[in-house]
């Protein structure tokens, strides 16, 4: 996480991002919007609860 932290520290005056969580949240939302545009006609996917996502490493293989 040193590269994202460095990017945040050196661009605070220009970008206004002041925390790692704010940076990561923004990056995640950009990726969500890209996936929605590519696979769901730009519309939000139906919400999924945190416990509905696969947990841990895949078994086998």
PQR file of N, CA, C, O and H, with PARSE charges and radii, in Angstrom:
ATOM      1  N   UNK A   1       0.822  -1.202   0.000 -0.4000 1.5000
ATOM      2  CA  UNK A   1       0.000   0.000   0.000 -0.0000 2.0000
ATOM      3  C   UNK A   1       0.865   1.265   0.000  0.5500 1.7000
ATOM      4  O   UNK A   1       0.349   2.374   0.133 -0.5500 1.4000
ATOM      5  N   UNK A   2       2.177   1.092  -0.149 -0.4000 1.5000
ATOM      6  CA  UNK A   2       3.044   2.272  -0.116 -0.0000 2.0000
ATOM      7  C   UNK A   2       2.863   3.160  -1.352  0.5500 1.7000
ATOM      8  O   UNK A   2       2.947   4.384  -1.247 -0.5500 1.4000
ATOM      9  H   UNK A   2       2.596   0.191  -0.258  0.4000 1.0000
ATOM     10  N   UNK A   3       2.616   2.562  -2.515 -0.4000 1.5000
ATOM     11  CA  UNK A   3       2.415   3.393  -3.713 -0.0000 2.0000
ATOM     12  C   UNK A   3       1.135   4.218  -3.637  0.5500 1.7000
ATOM     13  O   UNK A   3       1.176   5.420  -3.898 -0.5500 1.4000
ATOM     14  H   UNK A   3       2.548   1.568  -2.600  0.4000 1.0000
ATOM     15  N   UNK A   4      -0.019   3.605  -3.283 -0.4000 1.5000
ATOM     16  CA  UNK A   4      -1.215   4.448  -3.127 -0.0000 2.0000
ATOM     17  C   UNK A   4      -1.030   5.521  -2.056  0.5500 1.7000
ATOM     18  O   UNK A   4      -1.475   6.657  -2.226 -0.5500 1.4000
ATOM     19  H   UNK A   4      -0.052   2.628  -3.072  0.4000 1.0000
ATOM     20  N   UNK A   5      -0.377   5.162  -0.960 -0.4000 1.5000
ATOM     21  CA  UNK A   5      -0.161   6.154   0.107 -0.0000 2.0000
ATOM     22  C   UNK A   5       0.715   7.298  -0.389  0.5500 1.7000
ATOM     23  O   UNK A   5       0.456   8.462  -0.082 -0.5500 1.4000
ATOM     24  H   UNK A   5      -0.016   4.240  -0.822  0.4000 1.0000
ATOM     25  N   UNK A   6       1.757   6.964  -1.159 -0.4000 1.5000
ATOM     26  CA  UNK A   6       2.611   8.009  -1.720 -0.0000 2.0000
ATOM     27  C   UNK A   6       1.849   8.908  -2.676  0.5500 1.7000
ATOM     28  O   UNK A   6       2.018  10.127  -2.661 -0.5500 1.4000
ATOM     29  H   UNK A   6       1.967   6.019  -1.408  0.4000 1.0000
ATOM     30  N   UNK A   7       1.007   8.303  -3.509 -0.4000 1.5000
ATOM     31  CA  UNK A   7       0.208   9.092  -4.450 -0.0000 2.0000
ATOM     32  C   UNK A   7      -0.712  10.054  -3.704  0.5500 1.7000
ATOM     33  O   UNK A   7      -0.874  11.207  -4.102 -0.5500 1.4000
ATOM     34  H   UNK A   7       0.870   7.313  -3.521  0.4000 1.0000
ATOM     35  N   UNK A   8      -1.308   9.569  -2.625 -0.4000 1.5000
ATOM     36  CA  UNK A   8      -2.190  10.424  -1.825 -0.0000 2.0000
ATOM     37  C   UNK A   8      -1.397  11.575  -1.222  0.5500 1.7000
ATOM     38  O   UNK A   8      -1.793  12.734  -1.345 -0.5500 1.4000
ATOM     39  H   UNK A   8      -1.176   8.632  -2.301  0.4000 1.0000
ATOM     40  N   UNK A   9      -0.285  11.262  -0.575 -0.4000 1.5000
ATOM     41  CA  UNK A   9       0.515  12.272   0.129 -0.0000 2.0000
ATOM     42  C   UNK A   9       0.990  13.370  -0.818  0.5500 1.7000
ATOM     43  O   UNK A   9       1.004  14.547  -0.457 -0.5500 1.4000
ATOM     44  H   UNK A   9       0.036  10.321  -0.476  0.4000 1.0000
ATOM     45  N   UNK A  10       1.376  12.978  -2.027 -0.4000 1.5000
ATOM     46  CA  UNK A  10       1.961  13.957  -2.947 -0.0000 2.0000
ATOM     47  C   UNK A  10       0.941  14.689  -3.802  0.5500 1.7000
ATOM     48  O   UNK A  10       1.307  15.595  -4.551 -0.5500 1.4000
ATOM     49  H   UNK A  10       1.364  12.022  -2.320  0.4000 1.0000
ATOM     50  N   UNK A  11      -0.325  14.319  -3.710 -0.4000 1.5000
ATOM     51  CA  UNK A  11      -1.345  14.996  -4.524 -0.0000 2.0000
ATOM     52  C   UNK A  11      -2.480  15.601  -3.705  0.5500 1.7000
ATOM     53  O   UNK A  11      -3.464  16.069  -4.277 -0.5500 1.4000
ATOM     54  H   UNK A  11      -0.623  13.582  -3.102  0.4000 1.0000
ATOM     55  N   UNK A  12      -2.367  15.602  -2.391 -0.4000 1.5000
ATOM     56  CA  UNK A  12      -3.428  16.181  -1.539 -0.0000 2.0000
ATOM     57  C   UNK A  12      -3.837  17.578  -2.017  0.5500 1.7000
ATOM     58  O   UNK A  12      -5.033  17.840  -2.145 -0.5500 1.4000
ATOM     59  H   UNK A  12      -1.568  15.222  -1.926  0.4000 1.0000
ATOM     60  N   UNK A  13      -2.886  18.486  -2.287 -0.4000 1.5000
ATOM     61  CA  UNK A  13      -3.321  19.835  -2.679 -0.0000 2.0000
ATOM     62  C   UNK A  13      -4.043  19.878  -4.024  0.5500 1.7000
ATOM     63  O   UNK A  13      -4.801  20.810  -4.293 -0.5500 1.4000
ATOM     64  H   UNK A  13      -1.915  18.273  -2.183  0.4000 1.0000
ATOM     65  N   UNK A  14      -3.811  18.879  -4.865 -0.4000 1.5000
ATOM     66  CA  UNK A  14      -4.376  18.898  -6.209 -0.0000 2.0000
ATOM     67  C   UNK A  14      -5.662  18.092  -6.330  0.5500 1.7000
ATOM     68  O   UNK A  14      -6.579  18.483  -7.052 -0.5500 1.4000
ATOM     69  H   UNK A  14      -3.195  18.121  -4.646  0.4000 1.0000
ATOM     70  N   UNK A  15      -5.729  16.973  -5.626 -0.4000 1.5000
ATOM     71  CA  UNK A  15      -6.859  16.053  -5.756 -0.0000 2.0000
ATOM     72  C   UNK A  15      -7.832  16.127  -4.592  0.5500 1.7000
ATOM     73  O   UNK A  15      -9.007  15.796  -4.749 -0.5500 1.4000
ATOM     74  H   UNK A  15      -4.984  16.656  -5.039  0.4000 1.0000
ATOM     75  N   UNK A  16      -7.365  16.553  -3.436 -0.4000 1.5000
ATOM     76  CA  UNK A  16      -8.239  16.675  -2.280 -0.0000 2.0000
ATOM     77  C   UNK A  16      -8.499  15.380  -1.531  0.5500 1.7000
ATOM     78  O   UNK A  16      -9.216  15.376  -0.531 -0.5500 1.4000
ATOM     79  H   UNK A  16      -6.410  16.822  -3.309  0.4000 1.0000
ATOM     80  N   UNK A  17      -7.923  14.278  -2.005 -0.4000 1.5000
ATOM     81  CA  UNK A  17      -8.077  13.000  -1.306 -0.0000 2.0000
ATOM     82  C   UNK A  17      -7.135  13.011  -0.116  0.5500 1.7000
ATOM     83  O   UNK A  17      -5.934  13.240  -0.267 -0.5500 1.4000
ATOM     84  H   UNK A  17      -7.341  14.281  -2.818  0.4000 1.0000
ATOM     85  N   UNK A  18      -7.688  12.759   1.081 -0.4000 1.5000
ATOM     86  CA  UNK A  18      -6.882  12.907   2.292 -0.0000 2.0000
ATOM     87  C   UNK A  18      -6.704  11.616   3.072  0.5500 1.7000
ATOM     88  O   UNK A  18      -6.056  11.617   4.119 -0.5500 1.4000
ATOM     89  H   UNK A  18      -8.663  12.574   1.203  0.4000 1.0000
ATOM     90  N   UNK A  19      -7.267  10.509   2.585 -0.4000 1.5000
ATOM     91  CA  UNK A  19      -7.109   9.259   3.324 -0.0000 2.0000
ATOM     92  C   UNK A  19      -7.071   8.080   2.359  0.5500 1.7000
ATOM     93  O   UNK A  19      -7.578   8.153   1.239 -0.5500 1.4000
ATOM     94  H   UNK A  19      -7.793  10.508   1.735  0.4000 1.0000
ATOM     95  N   UNK A  20      -6.467   7.010   2.812 -0.4000 1.5000
ATOM     96  CA  UNK A  20      -6.395   5.798   2.003 -0.0000 2.0000
ATOM     97  C   UNK A  20      -7.795   5.250   1.737  0.5500 1.7000
ATOM     98  O   UNK A  20      -8.084   4.807   0.625 -0.5500 1.4000
ATOM     99  H   UNK A  20      -6.055   6.951   3.721  0.4000 1.0000
ATOM    100  N   UNK A  21      -8.657   5.275   2.738 -0.4000 1.5000
ATOM    101  CA  UNK A  21     -10.012   4.749   2.532 -0.0000 2.0000
ATOM    102  C   UNK A  21     -10.780   5.584   1.498  0.5500 1.7000
ATOM    103  O   UNK A  21     -11.522   5.027   0.688 -0.5500 1.4000
ATOM    104  H   UNK A  21      -8.422   5.635   3.641  0.4000 1.0000
ATOM    105  N   UNK A  22     -10.613   6.893   1.515 -0.4000 1.5000
ATOM    106  CA  UNK A  22     -11.264   7.748   0.523 -0.0000 2.0000
ATOM    107  C   UNK A  22     -10.712   7.440  -0.877  0.5500 1.7000
ATOM    108  O   UNK A  22     -11.475   7.363  -1.839 -0.5500 1.4000
ATOM    109  H   UNK A  22     -10.011   7.346   2.173  0.4000 1.0000
ATOM    110  N   UNK A  23      -9.417   7.269  -0.988 -0.4000 1.5000
ATOM    111  CA  UNK A  23      -8.777   6.943  -2.257 -0.0000 2.0000
ATOM    112  C   UNK A  23      -9.281   5.613  -2.802  0.5500 1.7000
ATOM    113  O   UNK A  23      -9.657   5.520  -3.970 -0.5500 1.4000
ATOM    114  H   UNK A  23      -8.797   7.332  -0.206  0.4000 1.0000
ATOM    115  N   UNK A  24      -9.287   4.579  -1.954 -0.4000 1.5000
ATOM    116  CA  UNK A  24      -9.702   3.246  -2.378 -0.0000 2.0000
ATOM    117  C   UNK A  24     -11.185   3.194  -2.727  0.5500 1.7000
ATOM    118  O   UNK A  24     -11.579   2.508  -3.670 -0.5500 1.4000
ATOM    119  H   UNK A  24      -8.981   4.655  -1.005  0.4000 1.0000
ATOM    120  N   UNK A  25     -11.996   3.909  -1.979 -0.4000 1.5000
ATOM    121  CA  UNK A  25     -13.420   3.960  -2.271 -0.0000 2.0000
ATOM    122  C   UNK A  25     -13.670   4.581  -3.647  0.5500 1.7000
ATOM    123  O   UNK A  25     -14.480   4.077  -4.424 -0.5500 1.4000
ATOM    124  H   UNK A  25     -11.676   4.466  -1.213  0.4000 1.0000
ATOM    125  N   UNK A  26     -12.978   5.667  -3.936 -0.4000 1.5000
ATOM    126  CA  UNK A  26     -13.127   6.313  -5.246 -0.0000 2.0000
ATOM    127  C   UNK A  26     -12.667   5.410  -6.374  0.5500 1.7000
ATOM    128  O   UNK A  26     -13.317   5.334  -7.417 -0.5500 1.4000
ATOM    129  H   UNK A  26     -12.320   6.077  -3.305  0.4000 1.0000
ATOM    130  N   UNK A  27     -11.540   4.718  -6.171 -0.4000 1.5000
ATOM    131  CA  UNK A  27     -11.028   3.806  -7.190 -0.0000 2.0000
ATOM    132  C   UNK A  27     -11.994   2.646  -7.412  0.5500 1.7000
ATOM    133  O   UNK A  27     -12.226   2.237  -8.549 -0.5500 1.4000
ATOM    134  H   UNK A  27     -11.012   4.779  -5.324  0.4000 1.0000
ATOM    135  N   UNK A  28     -12.554   2.120  -6.331 -0.4000 1.5000
ATOM    136  CA  UNK A  28     -13.502   1.015  -6.445 -0.0000 2.0000
ATOM    137  C   UNK A  28     -14.754   1.452  -7.205  0.5500 1.7000
ATOM    138  O   UNK A  28     -15.254   0.705  -8.045 -0.5500 1.4000
ATOM    139  H   UNK A  28     -12.366   2.453  -5.407  0.4000 1.0000
ATOM    140  N   UNK A  29     -15.258   2.634  -6.925 -0.4000 1.5000
ATOM    141  CA  UNK A  29     -16.461   3.102  -7.615 -0.0000 2.0000
ATOM    142  C   UNK A  29     -16.208   3.323  -9.107  0.5500 1.7000
ATOM    143  O   UNK A  29     -17.099   3.079  -9.921 -0.5500 1.4000
ATOM    144  H   UNK A  29     -14.852   3.241  -6.243  0.4000 1.0000
ATOM    145  N   UNK A  30     -15.011   3.779  -9.479 -0.4000 1.5000
ATOM    146  CA  UNK A  30     -14.688   3.914 -10.902 -0.0000 2.0000
ATOM    147  C   UNK A  30     -14.728   2.556 -11.590  0.5500 1.7000
ATOM    148  O   UNK A  30     -15.217   2.438 -12.714 -0.5500 1.4000
ATOM    149  H   UNK A  30     -14.287   3.977  -8.818  0.4000 1.0000
ATOM    150  N   UNK A  31     -14.214   1.531 -10.915 -0.4000 1.5000
ATOM    151  CA  UNK A  31     -14.227   0.190 -11.482 -0.0000 2.0000
ATOM    152  C   UNK A  31     -15.650  -0.357 -11.544  0.5500 1.7000
ATOM    153  O   UNK A  31     -16.011  -1.008 -12.524 -0.5500 1.4000
ATOM    154  H   UNK A  31     -13.817   1.627 -10.002  0.4000 1.0000
ATOM    155  N   UNK A  32     -16.457  -0.110 -10.529 -0.4000 1.5000
ATOM    156  CA  UNK A  32     -17.863  -0.534 -10.542 -0.0000 2.0000
ATOM    157  C   UNK A  32     -18.585   0.096 -11.732  0.5500 1.7000
ATOM    158  O   UNK A  32     -19.316  -0.585 -12.451 -0.5500 1.4000
ATOM    159  H   UNK A  32     -16.163   0.419  -9.732  0.4000 1.0000
ATOM    160  N   UNK A  33     -18.380   1.378 -11.934 -0.4000 1.5000
ATOM    161  CA  UNK A  33     -19.035   2.065 -13.045 -0.0000 2.0000
ATOM    162  C   UNK A  33     -18.569   1.510 -14.387  0.5500 1.7000
ATOM    163  O   UNK A  33     -19.367   1.408 -15.319 -0.5500 1.4000
ATOM    164  H   UNK A  33     -17.786   1.931 -11.350  0.4000 1.0000
ATOM    165  N   UNK A  34     -17.289   1.147 -14.502 -0.4000 1.5000
ATOM    166  CA  UNK A  34     -16.784   0.538 -15.736 -0.0000 2.0000
ATOM    167  C   UNK A  34     -17.469  -0.801 -15.997  0.5500 1.7000
ATOM    168  O   UNK A  34     -17.886  -1.084 -17.120 -0.5500 1.4000
ATOM    169  H   UNK A  34     -16.641   1.230 -13.745  0.4000 1.0000
ATOM    170  N   UNK A  35     -17.583  -1.621 -14.954 -0.4000 1.5000
ATOM    171  CA  UNK A  35     -18.219  -2.927 -15.099 -0.0000 2.0000
ATOM    172  C   UNK A  35     -19.712  -2.797 -15.416  0.5500 1.7000
ATOM    173  O   UNK A  35     -20.243  -3.549 -16.233 -0.5500 1.4000
ATOM    174  H   UNK A  35     -17.244  -1.391 -14.042  0.4000 1.0000
ATOM    175  N   UNK A  36     -20.378  -1.854 -14.777 -0.4000 1.5000
ATOM    176  CA  UNK A  36     -21.799  -1.628 -15.065 -0.0000 2.0000
ATOM    177  C   UNK A  36     -21.985  -1.206 -16.525  0.5500 1.7000
ATOM    178  O   UNK A  36     -22.910  -1.665 -17.196 -0.5500 1.4000
ATOM    179  H   UNK A  36     -19.947  -1.242 -14.113  0.4000 1.0000
ATOM    180  N   UNK A  37     -21.101  -0.331 -17.013 -0.4000 1.5000
ATOM    181  CA  UNK A  37     -21.188   0.115 -18.401 -0.0000 2.0000
ATOM    182  C   UNK A  37     -20.951  -1.047 -19.369  0.5500 1.7000
ATOM    183  O   UNK A  37     -21.622  -1.159 -20.395 -0.5500 1.4000
ATOM    184  H   UNK A  37     -20.350   0.042 -16.469  0.4000 1.0000
ATOM    185  N   UNK A  38     -20.000  -1.898 -19.033 -0.4000 1.5000
ATOM    186  CA  UNK A  38     -19.630  -2.997 -19.926 -0.0000 2.0000
ATOM    187  C   UNK A  38     -20.635  -4.140 -19.911  0.5500 1.7000
ATOM    188  O   UNK A  38     -20.928  -4.717 -20.958 -0.5500 1.4000
ATOM    189  H   UNK A  38     -19.455  -1.807 -18.200  0.4000 1.0000
ATOM    190  N   UNK A  39     -21.170  -4.476 -18.735 -0.4000 1.5000
ATOM    191  CA  UNK A  39     -21.979  -5.691 -18.596 -0.0000 2.0000
ATOM    192  C   UNK A  39     -23.446  -5.462 -18.254  0.5500 1.7000
ATOM    193  O   UNK A  39     -24.228  -6.412 -18.280 -0.5500 1.4000
ATOM    194  H   UNK A  39     -20.932  -4.008 -17.884  0.4000 1.0000
ATOM    195  N   UNK A  40     -23.846  -4.223 -17.933 -0.4000 1.5000
ATOM    196  CA  UNK A  40     -25.215  -4.008 -17.481 -0.0000 2.0000
ATOM    197  C   UNK A  40     -25.828  -2.729 -18.060  0.5500 1.7000
ATOM    198  O   UNK A  40     -26.636  -2.070 -17.405 -0.5500 1.4000
ATOM    199  H   UNK A  40     -23.210  -3.451 -17.913  0.4000 1.0000
ATOM    200  N   UNK A  41     -25.437  -2.382 -19.292 -0.4000 1.5000
ATOM    201  CA  UNK A  41     -25.980  -1.196 -19.967 -0.0000 2.0000
ATOM    202  C   UNK A  41     -25.878   0.077 -19.134  0.5500 1.7000
ATOM    203  O   UNK A  41     -26.734   0.956 -19.229 -0.5500 1.4000
ATOM    204  H   UNK A  41     -24.780  -2.917 -19.824  0.4000 1.0000
ATOM    205  N   UNK A  42     -24.825   0.174 -18.311 -0.4000 1.5000
ATOM    206  CA  UNK A  42     -24.610   1.374 -17.508 -0.0000 2.0000
ATOM    207  C   UNK A  42     -25.493   1.494 -16.288  0.5500 1.7000
ATOM    208  O   UNK A  42     -25.432   2.497 -15.577 -0.5500 1.4000
ATOM    209  H   UNK A  42     -24.130  -0.540 -18.233  0.4000 1.0000
ATOM    210  N   UNK A  43     -26.313   0.488 -16.030 -0.4000 1.5000
ATOM    211  CA  UNK A  43     -27.215   0.523 -14.875 -0.0000 2.0000
ATOM    212  C   UNK A  43     -26.570  -0.181 -13.687  0.5500 1.7000
ATOM    213  O   UNK A  43     -25.768  -1.095 -13.875 -0.5500 1.4000
ATOM    214  H   UNK A  43     -26.362  -0.327 -16.607  0.4000 1.0000
ATOM    215  N   UNK A  44     -26.909   0.233 -12.461 -0.4000 1.5000
ATOM    216  CA  UNK A  44     -26.358  -0.451 -11.288 -0.0000 2.0000
ATOM    217  C   UNK A  44     -26.782  -1.918 -11.256  0.5500 1.7000
ATOM    218  O   UNK A  44     -27.914  -2.255 -11.604 -0.5500 1.4000
ATOM    219  H   UNK A  44     -27.561   0.976 -12.308  0.4000 1.0000
ATOM    220  N   UNK A  45     -25.870  -2.776 -10.840 -0.4000 1.5000
ATOM    221  CA  UNK A  45     -26.217  -4.170 -10.599 -0.0000 2.0000
ATOM    222  C   UNK A  45     -27.107  -4.248  -9.366  0.5500 1.7000
ATOM    223  O   UNK A  45     -27.042  -3.366  -8.510 -0.5500 1.4000
ATOM    224  H   UNK A  45     -24.950  -2.502 -10.558  0.4000 1.0000
ATOM    225  N   UNK A  46     -27.932  -5.277  -9.256 -0.4000 1.5000
ATOM    226  CA  UNK A  46     -28.723  -5.447  -8.028 -0.0000 2.0000
ATOM    227  C   UNK A  46     -27.783  -5.584  -6.821  0.5500 1.7000
ATOM    228  O   UNK A  46     -26.729  -6.209  -6.933 -0.5500 1.4000
ATOM    229  H   UNK A  46     -27.984  -5.994  -9.951  0.4000 1.0000
ATOM    230  N   UNK A  47     -28.147  -5.018  -5.693 -0.4000 1.5000
ATOM    231  CA  UNK A  47     -27.293  -5.119  -4.517 -0.0000 2.0000
ATOM    232  C   UNK A  47     -27.149  -6.558  -4.025  0.5500 1.7000
ATOM    233  O   UNK A  47     -28.061  -7.372  -4.170 -0.5500 1.4000
ATOM    234  H   UNK A  47     -29.004  -4.510  -5.602  0.4000 1.0000
ATOM    235  N   UNK A  48     -26.014  -6.848  -3.453 -0.4000 1.5000
ATOM    236  CA  UNK A  48     -25.705  -8.162  -2.899 -0.0000 2.0000
ATOM    237  C   UNK A  48     -25.151  -7.946  -1.504  0.5500 1.7000
ATOM    238  O   UNK A  48     -24.269  -7.109  -1.308 -0.5500 1.4000
ATOM    239  H   UNK A  48     -25.273  -6.186  -3.335  0.4000 1.0000
ATOM    240  N   UNK A  49     -25.657  -8.690  -0.535 -0.4000 1.5000
ATOM    241  CA  UNK A  49     -25.159  -8.587   0.836 -0.0000 2.0000
ATOM    242  C   UNK A  49     -23.732  -9.096   0.952  0.5500 1.7000
ATOM    243  O   UNK A  49     -23.316  -9.962   0.183 -0.5500 1.4000
ATOM    244  H   UNK A  49     -26.373  -9.369  -0.693  0.4000 1.0000
ATOM    245  N   UNK A  50     -22.983  -8.564   1.906 -0.4000 1.5000
ATOM    246  CA  UNK A  50     -21.583  -8.934   2.093 -0.0000 2.0000
ATOM    247  C   UNK A  50     -21.416 -10.435   2.297  0.5500 1.7000
ATOM    248  O   UNK A  50     -20.439 -11.010   1.818 -0.5500 1.4000
ATOM    249  H   UNK A  50     -23.322  -7.861   2.531  0.4000 1.0000
ATOM    250  N   UNK A  51     -22.333 -11.073   2.984 -0.4000 1.5000
ATOM    251  CA  UNK A  51     -22.210 -12.508   3.247 -0.0000 2.0000
ATOM    252  C   UNK A  51     -22.602 -13.372   2.056  0.5500 1.7000
ATOM    253  O   UNK A  51     -22.444 -14.592   2.097 -0.5500 1.4000
ATOM    254  H   UNK A  51     -23.127 -10.606   3.373  0.4000 1.0000
ATOM    255  N   UNK A  52     -23.112 -12.748   0.993 -0.4000 1.5000
ATOM    256  CA  UNK A  52     -23.472 -13.495  -0.208 -0.0000 2.0000
ATOM    257  C   UNK A  52     -22.285 -13.662  -1.154  0.5500 1.7000
ATOM    258  O   UNK A  52     -22.321 -14.519  -2.037 -0.5500 1.4000
ATOM    259  H   UNK A  52     -23.240 -11.757   0.960  0.4000 1.0000
ATOM    260  N   UNK A  53     -21.249 -12.869  -0.986 -0.4000 1.5000
ATOM    261  CA  UNK A  53     -20.051 -12.983  -1.831 -0.0000 2.0000
ATOM    262  C   UNK A  53     -19.258 -14.220  -1.419  0.5500 1.7000
ATOM    263  O   UNK A  53     -19.280 -14.609  -0.251 -0.5500 1.4000
ATOM    264  H   UNK A  53     -21.220 -12.173  -0.269  0.4000 1.0000
ATOM    265  N   UNK A  54     -18.555 -14.845  -2.376 -0.4000 1.5000
ATOM    266  CA  UNK A  54     -17.687 -15.967  -2.013 -0.0000 2.0000
ATOM    267  C   UNK A  54     -16.638 -15.522  -0.996  0.5500 1.7000
ATOM    268  O   UNK A  54     -16.110 -14.414  -1.082 -0.5500 1.4000
ATOM    269  H   UNK A  54     -18.537 -14.529  -3.324  0.4000 1.0000
ATOM    270  N   UNK A  55     -16.347 -16.386  -0.045 -0.4000 1.5000
ATOM    271  CA  UNK A  55     -15.403 -16.063   1.021 -0.0000 2.0000
ATOM    272  C   UNK A  55     -14.124 -16.884   0.872  0.5500 1.7000
ATOM    273  O   UNK A  55     -14.187 -18.068   0.541 -0.5500 1.4000
ATOM    274  H   UNK A  55     -16.777 -17.286   0.025  0.4000 1.0000
ATOM    275  N   UNK A  56     -12.989 -16.282   1.108 -0.4000 1.5000
ATOM    276  CA  UNK A  56     -11.717 -17.004   1.133 -0.0000 2.0000
ATOM    277  C   UNK A  56     -11.243 -17.472  -0.222  0.5500 1.7000
ATOM    278  O   UNK A  56     -11.768 -17.075  -1.263 -0.5500 1.4000
ATOM    279  H   UNK A  56     -12.938 -15.321   1.378  0.4000 1.0000
ATOM    280  N   UNK A  57     -10.235 -18.328  -0.185 -0.4000 1.5000
ATOM    281  CA  UNK A  57      -9.641 -18.860  -1.400 -0.0000 2.0000
ATOM    282  C   UNK A  57     -10.520 -19.977  -1.966  0.5500 1.7000
ATOM    283  O   UNK A  57     -11.181 -20.690  -1.211 -0.5500 1.4000
ATOM    284  H   UNK A  57      -9.809 -18.651   0.661  0.4000 1.0000
ATOM    285  N   UNK A  58     -10.528 -20.132  -3.309 -0.4000 1.5000
ATOM    286  CA  UNK A  58     -11.317 -21.213  -3.896 -0.0000 2.0000
ATOM    287  C   UNK A  58     -10.759 -22.585  -3.496  0.5500 1.7000
ATOM    288  O   UNK A  58      -9.552 -22.754  -3.323 -0.5500 1.4000
ATOM    289  H   UNK A  58      -9.991 -19.552  -3.922  0.4000 1.0000
ATOM    290  N   UNK A  59     -11.644 -23.534  -3.358 -0.4000 1.5000
ATOM    291  CA  UNK A  59     -11.251 -24.905  -3.005 -0.0000 2.0000
ATOM    292  C   UNK A  59     -10.824 -25.649  -4.268  0.5500 1.7000
ATOM    293  O   UNK A  59     -11.339 -25.378  -5.353 -0.5500 1.4000
ATOM    294  H   UNK A  59     -12.624 -23.396  -3.498  0.4000 1.0000
ATOM    295  N   UNK A  60      -9.891 -26.581  -4.131 -0.4000 1.5000
ATOM    296  CA  UNK A  60      -9.479 -27.441  -5.247 -0.0000 2.0000
ATOM    297  C   UNK A  60      -8.617 -26.729  -6.254  0.5500 1.7000
ATOM    298  O   UNK A  60      -8.160 -25.606  -6.043 -0.5500 1.4000
ATOM    299  H   UNK A  60      -9.473 -26.801  -3.250  0.4000 1.0000
ATOM    300  N   UNK A  61      -8.407 -27.424  -7.366 -0.4000 1.5000
ATOM    301  CA  UNK A  61      -7.649 -26.842  -8.458 -0.0000 2.0000
ATOM    302  C   UNK A  61      -6.214 -26.925  -8.238  0.5500 1.7000
ATOM    303  O   UNK A  61      -5.433 -26.475  -9.076 -0.5500 1.4000
ATOM    304  H   UNK A  61      -8.778 -28.336  -7.537  0.4000 1.0000
TER
END
